[in-house]
Amino acid sequence: KDKVPDMHVGLNILQSDHIADLAVAKATEAEFLRAGYYTEAAIVDVGIMEGNGGKTLRYRKALNCNARIFADVQIKHSYPLARRDLLDSVEYAYDRGLADAIIITGEKTGKSADINSVKTIKEARPDIPIILGSGTTVDNISDFAPFIDAVIIGTSLHYDGALQTDLDPDRVEQFMKKVEQLR
């Protein structure tokens, strides 16, 4: 058998089925899950998504599962039912929802978050781990790096920056060189 690389493994079962996420995480020993609509209700293309942070936390405890919860706030491709300040959403998911980290995205796949919003959040709450969840590129990672703790990256690493294409090894290499410079 091929040797499995040493890496962190997490998961996200769409459309945000956190109970299934936890069941799979427990069975596979995944380290984290991405939880969209964790503490907020939103309108999306399939209807209304309801927050289920409490239910998720209770199920994680019942399973004795150690997977961390990385919660999206005001997640891409959605419109919150209750409009509130992004910092309020972040604090709610972290302080009340007990998320282990917060994911901030742009409005859609491939679109970056607002740099000023990310900066404001990190300056107000440096204790909250912030993950940039969309729109990260080799050209903007330097701007975001001082205010984030991790990044989820996909689209910009594909050929022509198109998600429907394969990963472009040259784009991956350029991005990782930039990350190494920033470290």
PDB file of N, CA and C in Angstrom, residues 136-139 141 153-163 165-179:
ATOM      1  N   THR A 136      -9.107  33.022  -1.594  1.00  0.00           N
ATOM      2  CA  THR A 136      -7.687  33.224  -1.314  1.00  0.00           C
ATOM      3  C   THR A 136      -6.867  32.912  -2.556  1.00  0.00           C
ATOM      4  N   THR A 137      -5.938  33.800  -2.867  1.00  0.00           N
ATOM      5  CA  THR A 137      -5.077  33.630  -4.038  1.00  0.00           C
ATOM      6  C   THR A 137      -3.632  33.931  -3.659  1.00  0.00           C
ATOM      7  N   VAL A 138      -2.736  33.607  -4.542  1.00  0.00           N
ATOM      8  CA  VAL A 138      -1.331  33.938  -4.337  1.00  0.00           C
ATOM      9  C   VAL A 138      -1.160  35.459  -4.264  1.00  0.00           C
ATOM     10  N   ASP A 139      -2.046  36.201  -4.896  1.00  0.00           N
ATOM     11  CA  ASP A 139      -1.947  37.663  -4.918  1.00  0.00           C
ATOM     12  C   ASP A 139      -2.494  38.332  -3.670  1.00  0.00           C
ATOM     13  N   ILE A 141      -2.974  36.610  -0.419  1.00  0.00           N
ATOM     14  CA  ILE A 141      -2.672  35.954   0.849  1.00  0.00           C
ATOM     15  C   ILE A 141      -1.807  36.839   1.747  1.00  0.00           C
ATOM     16  N   ILE A 153      -8.464  26.789   0.714  1.00  0.00           N
ATOM     17  CA  ILE A 153      -8.217  27.283  -0.637  1.00  0.00           C
ATOM     18  C   ILE A 153      -8.556  26.207  -1.657  1.00  0.00           C
ATOM     19  N   GLY A 154      -9.146  26.614  -2.741  1.00  0.00           N
ATOM     20  CA  GLY A 154      -9.507  25.655  -3.774  1.00  0.00           C
ATOM     21  C   GLY A 154      -9.469  26.261  -5.153  1.00  0.00           C
ATOM     22  N   THR A 155     -10.424  27.102  -5.449  1.00  0.00           N
ATOM     23  CA  THR A 155     -10.635  27.608  -6.798  1.00  0.00           C
ATOM     24  C   THR A 155      -9.370  28.154  -7.449  1.00  0.00           C
ATOM     25  N   SER A 156      -8.649  28.998  -6.747  1.00  0.00           N
ATOM     26  CA  SER A 156      -7.496  29.655  -7.379  1.00  0.00           C
ATOM     27  C   SER A 156      -6.351  28.702  -7.679  1.00  0.00           C
ATOM     28  N   LEU A 157      -6.415  27.484  -7.164  1.00  0.00           N
ATOM     29  CA  LEU A 157      -5.357  26.506  -7.429  1.00  0.00           C
ATOM     30  C   LEU A 157      -5.651  25.621  -8.637  1.00  0.00           C
ATOM     31  N   HIS A 158      -6.808  25.800  -9.225  1.00  0.00           N
ATOM     32  CA  HIS A 158      -7.175  25.014 -10.412  1.00  0.00           C
ATOM     33  C   HIS A 158      -6.697  25.724 -11.685  1.00  0.00           C
ATOM     34  N   TYR A 159      -6.568  24.971 -12.754  1.00  0.00           N
ATOM     35  CA  TYR A 159      -6.194  25.563 -14.037  1.00  0.00           C
ATOM     36  C   TYR A 159      -7.143  26.710 -14.357  1.00  0.00           C
ATOM     37  N   ASP A 160      -6.578  27.827 -14.742  1.00  0.00           N
ATOM     38  CA  ASP A 160      -7.335  29.036 -15.085  1.00  0.00           C
ATOM     39  C   ASP A 160      -8.222  29.529 -13.940  1.00  0.00           C
ATOM     40  N   GLY A 161      -7.982  29.070 -12.716  1.00  0.00           N
ATOM     41  CA  GLY A 161      -8.802  29.487 -11.581  1.00  0.00           C
ATOM     42  C   GLY A 161     -10.251  29.040 -11.711  1.00  0.00           C
ATOM     43  N   ALA A 162     -10.467  27.951 -12.456  1.00  0.00           N
ATOM     44  CA  ALA A 162     -11.822  27.437 -12.694  1.00  0.00           C
ATOM     45  C   ALA A 162     -12.012  26.149 -11.907  1.00  0.00           C
ATOM     46  N   LEU A 163     -12.968  26.141 -11.002  1.00  0.00           N
ATOM     47  CA  LEU A 163     -13.199  25.000 -10.110  1.00  0.00           C
ATOM     48  C   LEU A 163     -13.485  23.700 -10.860  1.00  0.00           C
ATOM     49  N   THR A 165     -11.997  22.537 -13.356  1.00  0.00           N
ATOM     50  CA  THR A 165     -10.782  21.955 -13.936  1.00  0.00           C
ATOM     51  C   THR A 165      -9.962  21.274 -12.840  1.00  0.00           C
ATOM     52  N   ASP A 166      -8.929  20.569 -13.255  1.00  0.00           N
ATOM     53  CA  ASP A 166      -8.030  19.900 -12.311  1.00  0.00           C
ATOM     54  C   ASP A 166      -7.150  20.910 -11.585  1.00  0.00           C
ATOM     55  N   LEU A 167      -6.556  20.452 -10.494  1.00  0.00           N
ATOM     56  CA  LEU A 167      -5.580  21.287  -9.807  1.00  0.00           C
ATOM     57  C   LEU A 167      -4.382  21.516 -10.721  1.00  0.00           C
ATOM     58  N   ASP A 168      -3.858  22.717 -10.687  1.00  0.00           N
ATOM     59  CA  ASP A 168      -2.704  23.106 -11.478  1.00  0.00           C
ATOM     60  C   ASP A 168      -1.473  23.048 -10.576  1.00  0.00           C
ATOM     61  N   PRO A 169      -0.574  22.091 -10.784  1.00  0.00           N
ATOM     62  CA  PRO A 169       0.600  21.956  -9.912  1.00  0.00           C
ATOM     63  C   PRO A 169       1.433  23.236  -9.815  1.00  0.00           C
ATOM     64  N   ASP A 170       1.496  24.001 -10.900  1.00  0.00           N
ATOM     65  CA  ASP A 170       2.256  25.256 -10.875  1.00  0.00           C
ATOM     66  C   ASP A 170       1.604  26.277  -9.941  1.00  0.00           C
ATOM     67  N   ARG A 171       0.278  26.368  -9.978  1.00  0.00           N
ATOM     68  CA  ARG A 171      -0.430  27.295  -9.081  1.00  0.00           C
ATOM     69  C   ARG A 171      -0.266  26.869  -7.619  1.00  0.00           C
ATOM     70  N   VAL A 172      -0.335  25.571  -7.369  1.00  0.00           N
ATOM     71  CA  VAL A 172      -0.151  25.070  -6.009  1.00  0.00           C
ATOM     72  C   VAL A 172       1.259  25.417  -5.528  1.00  0.00           C
ATOM     73  N   GLU A 173       2.247  25.178  -6.376  1.00  0.00           N
ATOM     74  CA  GLU A 173       3.637  25.463  -5.997  1.00  0.00           C
ATOM     75  C   GLU A 173       3.843  26.959  -5.733  1.00  0.00           C
ATOM     76  N   GLN A 174       3.287  27.813  -6.581  1.00  0.00           N
ATOM     77  CA  GLN A 174       3.424  29.265  -6.383  1.00  0.00           C
ATOM     78  C   GLN A 174       2.773  29.698  -5.071  1.00  0.00           C
ATOM     79  N   PHE A 175       1.597  29.158  -4.795  1.00  0.00           N
ATOM     80  CA  PHE A 175       0.905  29.523  -3.566  1.00  0.00           C
ATOM     81  C   PHE A 175       1.702  29.077  -2.342  1.00  0.00           C
ATOM     82  N   MET A 176       2.188  27.850  -2.355  1.00  0.00           N
ATOM     83  CA  MET A 176       2.921  27.337  -1.206  1.00  0.00           C
ATOM     84  C   MET A 176       4.251  28.077  -1.014  1.00  0.00           C
ATOM     85  N   LYS A 177       4.899  28.506  -2.081  1.00  0.00           N
ATOM     86  CA  LYS A 177       6.106  29.322  -1.946  1.00  0.00           C
ATOM     87  C   LYS A 177       5.781  30.634  -1.250  1.00  0.00           C
ATOM     88  N   LYS A 178       4.667  31.227  -1.615  1.00  0.00           N
ATOM     89  CA  LYS A 178       4.238  32.474  -0.984  1.00  0.00           C
ATOM     90  C   LYS A 178       3.954  32.259   0.499  1.00  0.00           C
ATOM     91  N   VAL A 179       3.271  31.159   0.823  1.00  0.00           N
ATOM     92  CA  VAL A 179       2.962  30.837   2.215  1.00  0.00           C
ATOM     93  C   VAL A 179       4.256  30.648   3.013  1.00  0.00           C
TER      94      VAL A 179
END
